[in-house]
CSV table of C-alpha atoms in Angstrom, one decimal:
chain,number,residue,atom,x,y,z
A,1,MET,CA,-69.3,-93.5,92.2
A,2,LYS,CA,-66.6,-94.3,89.6
A,3,ASP,CA,-67.6,-91.3,87.5
A,4,TRP,CA,-67.7,-88.9,90.9
A,5,SER,CA,-64.3,-89.9,91.5
A,6,LYS,CA,-62.7,-89.4,88.4
A,7,ALA,CA,-64.8,-86.4,88.3
A,8,VAL,CA,-62.8,-85.4,91.5
A,9,LYS,CA,-59.2,-86.3,90.7
A,10,ARG,CA,-59.8,-83.9,87.1
A,11,ARG,CA,-60.6,-80.9,89.0
A,12,LYS,CA,-57.5,-81.5,91.1
A,13,ASN,CA,-55.6,-81.9,88.4
A,14,ASP,CA,-56.9,-79.0,86.6
A,15,LEU,CA,-55.8,-76.7,89.2
A,16,ILE,CA,-52.7,-78.0,89.9
A,17,LEU,CA,-52.1,-77.2,86.0
A,18,ILE,CA,-53.6,-73.5,86.7
A,19,PHE,CA,-50.9,-73.6,90.1
A,20,ALA,CA,-48.2,-74.5,87.6
A,21,ALA,CA,-49.3,-72.1,84.9
A,22,LEU,CA,-49.2,-69.1,87.7
A,23,LEU,CA,-46.0,-70.6,89.1
A,24,LEU,CA,-44.0,-70.4,86.1
A,25,ALA,CA,-45.5,-66.5,85.3
A,26,ALA,CA,-44.0,-65.8,88.9
A,27,ALA,CA,-40.7,-67.5,89.0
A,28,LEU,CA,-40.4,-65.9,85.2
A,29,TRP,CA,-41.4,-62.0,86.1
A,30,GLY,CA,-38.9,-62.8,89.2
A,31,ALA,CA,-36.6,-63.6,87.0
A,32,LEU,CA,-36.6,-60.5,84.3
A,33,ALA,CA,-37.1,-58.9,86.9
A,34,VAL,CA,-33.8,-59.5,89.4
A,35,PHE,CA,-31.5,-59.0,85.7
A,36,ARG,CA,-32.9,-55.8,85.2
A,37,SER,CA,-30.7,-52.8,84.8
A,38,GLU,CA,-31.4,-49.3,83.4
A,39,GLY,CA,-30.3,-48.6,79.9
A,40,ALA,CA,-28.2,-46.0,78.3
A,41,TYR,CA,-29.5,-46.0,74.5
A,42,ALA,CA,-32.9,-46.6,72.8
A,43,LEU,CA,-32.1,-48.8,70.0
A,44,VAL,CA,-34.7,-48.8,66.7
A,45,THR,CA,-35.1,-50.7,64.5
A,46,VAL,CA,-37.7,-50.8,61.5
A,47,ASN,CA,-38.4,-54.2,59.9
A,48,GLY,CA,-35.3,-55.9,61.5
A,49,GLU,CA,-32.7,-53.3,60.4
A,50,GLU,CA,-31.0,-50.7,63.1
A,51,TYR,CA,-32.9,-47.2,62.4
A,52,GLY,CA,-30.3,-45.4,65.1
A,53,ARG,CA,-29.6,-45.5,68.6
A,54,TYR,CA,-30.8,-42.7,71.4
A,55,ALA,CA,-28.5,-41.7,74.5
A,56,LEU,CA,-31.5,-42.0,77.2
A,57,ASP,CA,-29.3,-39.1,79.3
A,58,LYS,CA,-30.8,-36.4,76.7
A,59,ASP,CA,-34.4,-35.7,76.2
A,60,THR,CA,-35.1,-35.7,72.9
A,61,GLN,CA,-37.5,-36.9,70.0
A,62,GLN,CA,-37.1,-38.4,66.7
A,63,SER,CA,-39.6,-39.1,64.2
A,64,ILE,CA,-39.4,-42.9,63.2
A,65,ILE,CA,-39.9,-42.4,59.6
A,66,SER,CA,-40.5,-46.0,57.5
A,67,GLY,CA,-42.4,-45.5,54.3
A,68,GLU,CA,-45.4,-44.0,54.8
A,69,HIS,CA,-45.5,-45.0,58.3
A,70,SER,CA,-44.7,-42.7,60.9
A,71,ASN,CA,-43.8,-43.2,65.5
A,72,LEU,CA,-42.6,-40.0,67.4
A,73,LEU,CA,-40.2,-41.6,70.1
A,74,ALA,CA,-39.8,-39.4,73.0
A,75,ILE,CA,-36.5,-39.4,75.1
A,76,SER,CA,-37.3,-37.7,78.7
A,77,GLU,CA,-35.8,-38.5,81.8
A,78,GLY,CA,-33.6,-41.4,81.3
A,79,GLY,CA,-37.1,-43.2,79.5
A,80,ALA,CA,-38.3,-43.8,76.2
A,81,ARG,CA,-41.9,-44.4,74.6
A,82,ILE,CA,-43.7,-43.6,71.7
A,83,SER,CA,-45.7,-40.7,71.9
A,84,GLU,CA,-47.3,-40.8,69.0
A,85,ALA,CA,-48.2,-43.5,66.2
A,86,ASP,CA,-50.0,-43.4,62.6
A,87,CYS,CA,-50.7,-47.5,63.3
A,88,PRO,CA,-54.4,-48.5,63.5
A,89,ASP,CA,-54.2,-50.1,67.1
A,90,LYS,CA,-51.8,-47.7,69.0
A,91,LEU,CA,-50.5,-50.4,71.0
A,92,CYS,CA,-47.2,-48.7,71.0
A,93,VAL,CA,-48.4,-45.4,72.6
A,94,ASN,CA,-50.2,-47.0,75.0
A,95,GLN,CA,-47.4,-49.3,76.1
A,96,GLY,CA,-46.0,-46.1,78.0
A,97,GLU,CA,-41.9,-45.7,79.1
A,98,ILE,CA,-39.1,-47.9,78.9
A,99,ARG,CA,-36.2,-47.3,80.7
A,100,TYR,CA,-34.8,-50.4,81.9
A,101,SER,CA,-31.9,-52.7,79.9
A,102,GLY,CA,-33.7,-55.2,77.6
A,103,GLN,CA,-37.7,-53.8,77.3
A,104,SER,CA,-39.0,-53.3,74.6
A,105,ILE,CA,-41.5,-51.5,72.7
A,106,ILE,CA,-42.8,-52.8,69.4
A,107,CYS,CA,-45.1,-51.3,66.9
A,108,LEU,CA,-46.2,-54.8,65.1
A,109,PRO,CA,-48.2,-52.9,62.3
A,110,HIS,CA,-44.9,-50.9,61.1
A,111,LYS,CA,-42.3,-53.6,62.6
A,112,VAL,CA,-40.7,-50.9,64.5
A,113,VAL,CA,-38.8,-51.9,67.8
A,114,VAL,CA,-38.1,-49.9,70.6
A,115,GLU,CA,-35.1,-51.4,72.8
A,116,ILE,CA,-33.4,-49.9,75.4
A,117,VAL,CA,-29.4,-51.3,75.4
A,118,GLY,CA,-26.5,-50.6,77.1
A,119,GLY,CA,-25.9,-49.8,80.5
A,120,GLU,CA,-24.8,-51.6,83.8
A,121,ARG,CA,-25.2,-55.4,83.0
A,122,SER,CA,-26.1,-56.0,86.4
A,123,ASN,CA,-25.7,-55.1,90.0
A,124,ILE,CA,-23.4,-58.1,90.4
A,125,ASP,CA,-21.5,-56.6,87.8
A,126,ALA,CA,-21.5,-53.4,89.4
A,127,VAL,CA,-20.1,-54.8,92.7
A,128,VAL,CA,-17.4,-56.5,90.9
A,129,ARG,CA,-16.4,-53.4,89.2
B,1,MET,CA,-68.2,-85.1,52.3
B,2,SER,CA,-71.7,-85.8,53.3
B,3,ALA,CA,-73.8,-82.6,53.6
B,4,GLY,CA,-74.3,-83.1,57.1
B,5,ARG,CA,-70.1,-82.3,57.4
B,6,VAL,CA,-70.6,-79.2,55.7
B,7,ALA,CA,-73.3,-78.3,57.1
B,8,ARG,CA,-71.6,-78.6,60.8
B,9,TYR,CA,-68.4,-77.4,59.9
B,10,ALA,CA,-70.3,-74.3,58.3
B,11,LEU,CA,-72.2,-73.9,61.2
B,12,LEU,CA,-69.4,-74.2,63.8
B,13,ILE,CA,-66.6,-72.0,61.3
B,14,ALA,CA,-69.6,-69.0,61.5
B,15,LEU,CA,-69.9,-68.9,65.1
B,16,ALA,CA,-65.7,-69.0,65.9
B,17,LEU,CA,-65.7,-66.2,63.6
B,18,VAL,CA,-68.2,-64.3,64.8
B,19,LEU,CA,-66.8,-64.8,68.4
B,20,SER,CA,-63.2,-63.6,66.9
B,21,TYR,CA,-65.6,-60.5,66.0
B,22,VAL,CA,-67.2,-59.9,68.9
B,23,GLU,CA,-63.8,-60.7,70.9
B,24,LEU,CA,-62.2,-57.4,69.0
B,25,LEU,CA,-65.4,-55.0,70.4
B,26,VAL,CA,-63.7,-56.1,73.6
B,27,PRO,CA,-60.5,-54.3,73.4
B,28,LEU,CA,-58.5,-56.2,76.2
B,29,SER,CA,-55.5,-55.8,74.4
B,30,VAL,CA,-55.2,-51.7,75.0
B,31,VAL,CA,-53.2,-52.8,78.2
B,32,VAL,CA,-51.1,-55.4,77.1
B,33,PRO,CA,-50.8,-56.2,73.4
B,34,GLY,CA,-51.8,-60.2,73.2
B,35,VAL,CA,-54.4,-60.1,75.7
B,36,LYS,CA,-57.4,-61.7,75.0
B,37,LEU,CA,-61.0,-63.5,76.2
B,38,GLY,CA,-60.4,-66.5,73.6
B,39,LEU,CA,-63.8,-66.7,72.9
B,40,PRO,CA,-63.3,-68.6,70.2
B,41,ASN,CA,-61.5,-71.3,71.5
B,42,LEU,CA,-65.6,-72.5,72.9
B,43,VAL,CA,-66.0,-73.6,69.6
B,44,ILE,CA,-62.8,-75.4,69.5
B,45,VAL,CA,-62.6,-77.2,72.8
B,46,PHE,CA,-66.6,-78.0,71.6
B,47,ALA,CA,-65.4,-79.4,68.6
B,48,LEU,CA,-62.4,-81.2,70.2
B,49,TYR,CA,-64.6,-82.7,72.8
B,50,ARG,CA,-67.5,-83.2,70.7
B,51,LEU,CA,-66.6,-84.1,67.0
B,52,GLY,CA,-62.7,-84.9,67.3
B,53,ALA,CA,-59.4,-84.2,66.7
B,54,ARG,CA,-59.6,-83.6,63.2
B,55,ASP,CA,-62.8,-81.8,62.7
B,56,ALA,CA,-61.4,-79.2,65.2
B,57,TRP,CA,-58.5,-78.7,63.2
B,58,ILE,CA,-60.6,-77.7,60.2
B,59,ILE,CA,-62.6,-74.9,61.7
B,60,SER,CA,-59.7,-73.6,64.0
B,61,LEU,CA,-57.0,-73.2,60.5
B,62,VAL,CA,-59.8,-71.8,58.6
B,63,ARG,CA,-61.2,-69.8,61.3
B,64,VAL,CA,-57.4,-67.8,61.8
B,65,VAL,CA,-57.0,-67.6,57.9
B,66,LEU,CA,-60.6,-66.0,57.7
B,67,VAL,CA,-59.8,-63.9,60.7
B,68,SER,CA,-56.5,-62.8,59.3
B,69,VAL,CA,-58.3,-61.9,55.7
B,70,MET,CA,-60.5,-59.5,57.2
B,71,PHE,CA,-59.6,-58.5,60.2
B,72,SER,CA,-55.7,-57.9,60.0
B,73,ASN,CA,-52.5,-58.9,58.3
B,74,ALA,CA,-50.2,-61.8,57.1
B,75,PHE,CA,-47.7,-61.0,59.9
B,76,ALA,CA,-50.8,-61.2,62.3
B,77,MET,CA,-51.3,-64.3,61.3
B,78,MET,CA,-48.6,-65.7,61.3
B,79,TYR,CA,-48.4,-65.4,64.8
B,80,SER,CA,-52.3,-66.6,65.2
B,81,ILE,CA,-50.8,-70.2,63.2
B,82,CYS,CA,-48.0,-70.5,65.9
B,83,GLY,CA,-50.5,-70.2,68.8
B,84,THR,CA,-53.0,-72.4,67.0
B,85,VAL,CA,-51.1,-75.0,66.3
B,86,LEU,CA,-49.4,-75.5,69.8
B,87,SER,CA,-52.8,-74.4,71.8
B,88,LEU,CA,-54.7,-77.5,69.6
B,89,THR,CA,-51.9,-80.0,69.8
B,90,LEU,CA,-51.7,-79.5,73.8
B,91,MET,CA,-55.0,-80.0,74.0
B,92,SER,CA,-55.6,-82.6,72.0
B,93,LEU,CA,-53.2,-84.6,74.2
B,94,LEU,CA,-54.6,-83.6,76.9
B,95,ILE,CA,-58.1,-84.7,76.0
B,96,LYS,CA,-56.3,-88.0,75.2
B,97,THR,CA,-54.9,-88.5,78.5
B,98,GLY,CA,-58.5,-88.3,80.1
B,99,ARG,CA,-56.8,-86.6,83.4
B,100,PHE,CA,-58.4,-82.9,83.0
B,101,SER,CA,-61.6,-81.5,82.0
B,102,THR,CA,-62.4,-79.4,79.9
B,103,VAL,CA,-61.0,-76.3,81.9
B,104,GLY,CA,-57.7,-77.9,82.3
B,105,VAL,CA,-57.7,-78.7,78.6
B,106,SER,CA,-58.8,-75.0,78.2
B,107,VAL,CA,-56.3,-73.4,80.0
B,108,ALA,CA,-53.3,-75.1,78.5
B,109,GLY,CA,-54.6,-73.8,75.7
B,110,GLY,CA,-54.8,-70.4,76.4
B,111,VAL,CA,-51.3,-70.3,78.0
B,112,ALA,CA,-50.0,-72.8,75.5
B,113,HIS,CA,-51.7,-69.9,72.0
B,114,ASN,CA,-49.7,-67.1,74.2
B,115,ILE,CA,-46.5,-69.1,74.1
B,116,GLY,CA,-46.8,-70.2,71.0
B,117,GLN,CA,-47.4,-66.5,69.3
B,118,ILE,CA,-44.5,-65.4,71.2
B,119,LEU,CA,-42.5,-67.6,69.8
B,120,CYS,CA,-43.3,-66.7,66.5
B,121,ALA,CA,-42.9,-63.1,67.4
B,122,MET,CA,-39.3,-64.1,68.6
B,123,LEU,CA,-38.6,-65.2,64.8
B,124,LEU,CA,-40.0,-63.1,63.1
B,125,LEU,CA,-39.0,-59.9,64.5
B,126,SER,CA,-35.5,-61.5,65.6
B,127,THR,CA,-35.5,-60.7,69.1
B,128,SER,CA,-36.1,-62.3,72.8
B,129,ARG,CA,-36.9,-59.0,74.6
B,130,ILE,CA,-40.4,-59.7,73.8
B,131,ALA,CA,-40.3,-62.5,76.8
B,132,TYR,CA,-40.9,-59.8,79.0
B,133,TYR,CA,-44.8,-59.9,77.7
B,134,LEU,CA,-44.6,-64.2,78.8
B,135,PRO,CA,-45.4,-63.7,82.7
B,136,VAL,CA,-48.6,-61.2,82.2
B,137,LEU,CA,-49.7,-63.7,78.9
B,138,LEU,CA,-49.1,-66.8,81.2
B,139,VAL,CA,-51.4,-65.4,83.7
B,140,SER,CA,-54.0,-63.7,81.1
B,141,GLY,CA,-53.9,-67.2,79.3
B,142,THR,CA,-54.7,-68.8,82.8
B,143,LEU,CA,-57.7,-66.7,83.7
B,144,ALA,CA,-59.6,-66.7,80.2
B,145,GLY,CA,-58.8,-70.4,79.9
B,146,VAL,CA,-60.5,-70.7,83.2
B,147,LEU,CA,-63.7,-69.2,82.2
B,148,ILE,CA,-63.6,-70.5,78.8
B,149,GLY,CA,-63.3,-74.7,80.6
B,150,ILE,CA,-66.1,-73.4,83.0
B,151,ALA,CA,-68.1,-72.3,79.7
B,152,SER,CA,-67.4,-75.1,77.3
B,153,GLY,CA,-67.3,-77.7,79.9
B,154,LEU,CA,-71.6,-76.6,80.2
B,155,LEU,CA,-71.7,-76.5,76.1
B,156,VAL,CA,-70.3,-80.5,76.1
B,157,GLU,CA,-72.4,-81.2,78.6
B,158,ARG,CA,-75.4,-80.0,77.7
B,159,VAL,CA,-75.3,-80.1,73.7
B,160,LYS,CA,-75.0,-83.8,72.4
B,161,THR,CA,-73.5,-84.6,68.4
B,162,ASP,CA,-73.4,-87.7,66.4
B,163,PRO,CA,-70.0,-87.3,65.1
B,164,GLN,CA,-71.2,-90.1,62.0
B,165,ARG,CA,-73.4,-87.5,60.4
């Protein structure tokens, strides 16, 4: 009987834990969505050092070469994506397009980070201006 | 170290390695980097319950090093170690409280693993932007944790071991 009530208690604690984790995810997602705004530049860093920044309002293609690795950055209609890469996993290509300030595409094997920067900070700032 | 102990480590590490490999065959992380089932955690949760924290630490650290050497690189190894350390610490603490079943323990482990990896990536790449992945990874870690928790619960219940031997 005692074992049984303990098991029920554990099940309840499990559910609380699961719910808390999901709630945390939702809160984080909400916070990130509220504070996002369209960016002005795609900032490319390789190995932690700045490689270049490319304006998002001009459609272009840029090869990012680091040693023998290369990633192709494509900018079109205000969004940036990696359209080609010679890394083994192609996670950066599969990640698709980014356009909001703070979003990033990361190619771990090549240590290439594409990050959207600049632009309006948030909606509140825009009203004040 | 007794022969029985060596054999048991060998068996469980081999099992964890095979599960790591099986996990690579299911390319979940194509959608979002870092999303995975956490199959090796079956072995780790089992070891935590049936053998104790020390054995679980040995098995999972050896697994991380071997998997990184065989399938990935030094960078991935650092991420994995961060995830593993956070995950194992939290899981042993929760087991000690005695208030959670394997499901709760494994959910905490999965979520902690993902948070640990993100923190490590933030430090190594010196950008906080990777936090964008966290919401998705928290949800996927929870779901994977529930599945692994149920499965390892069955294992812990049915496979008896004697840690003295």
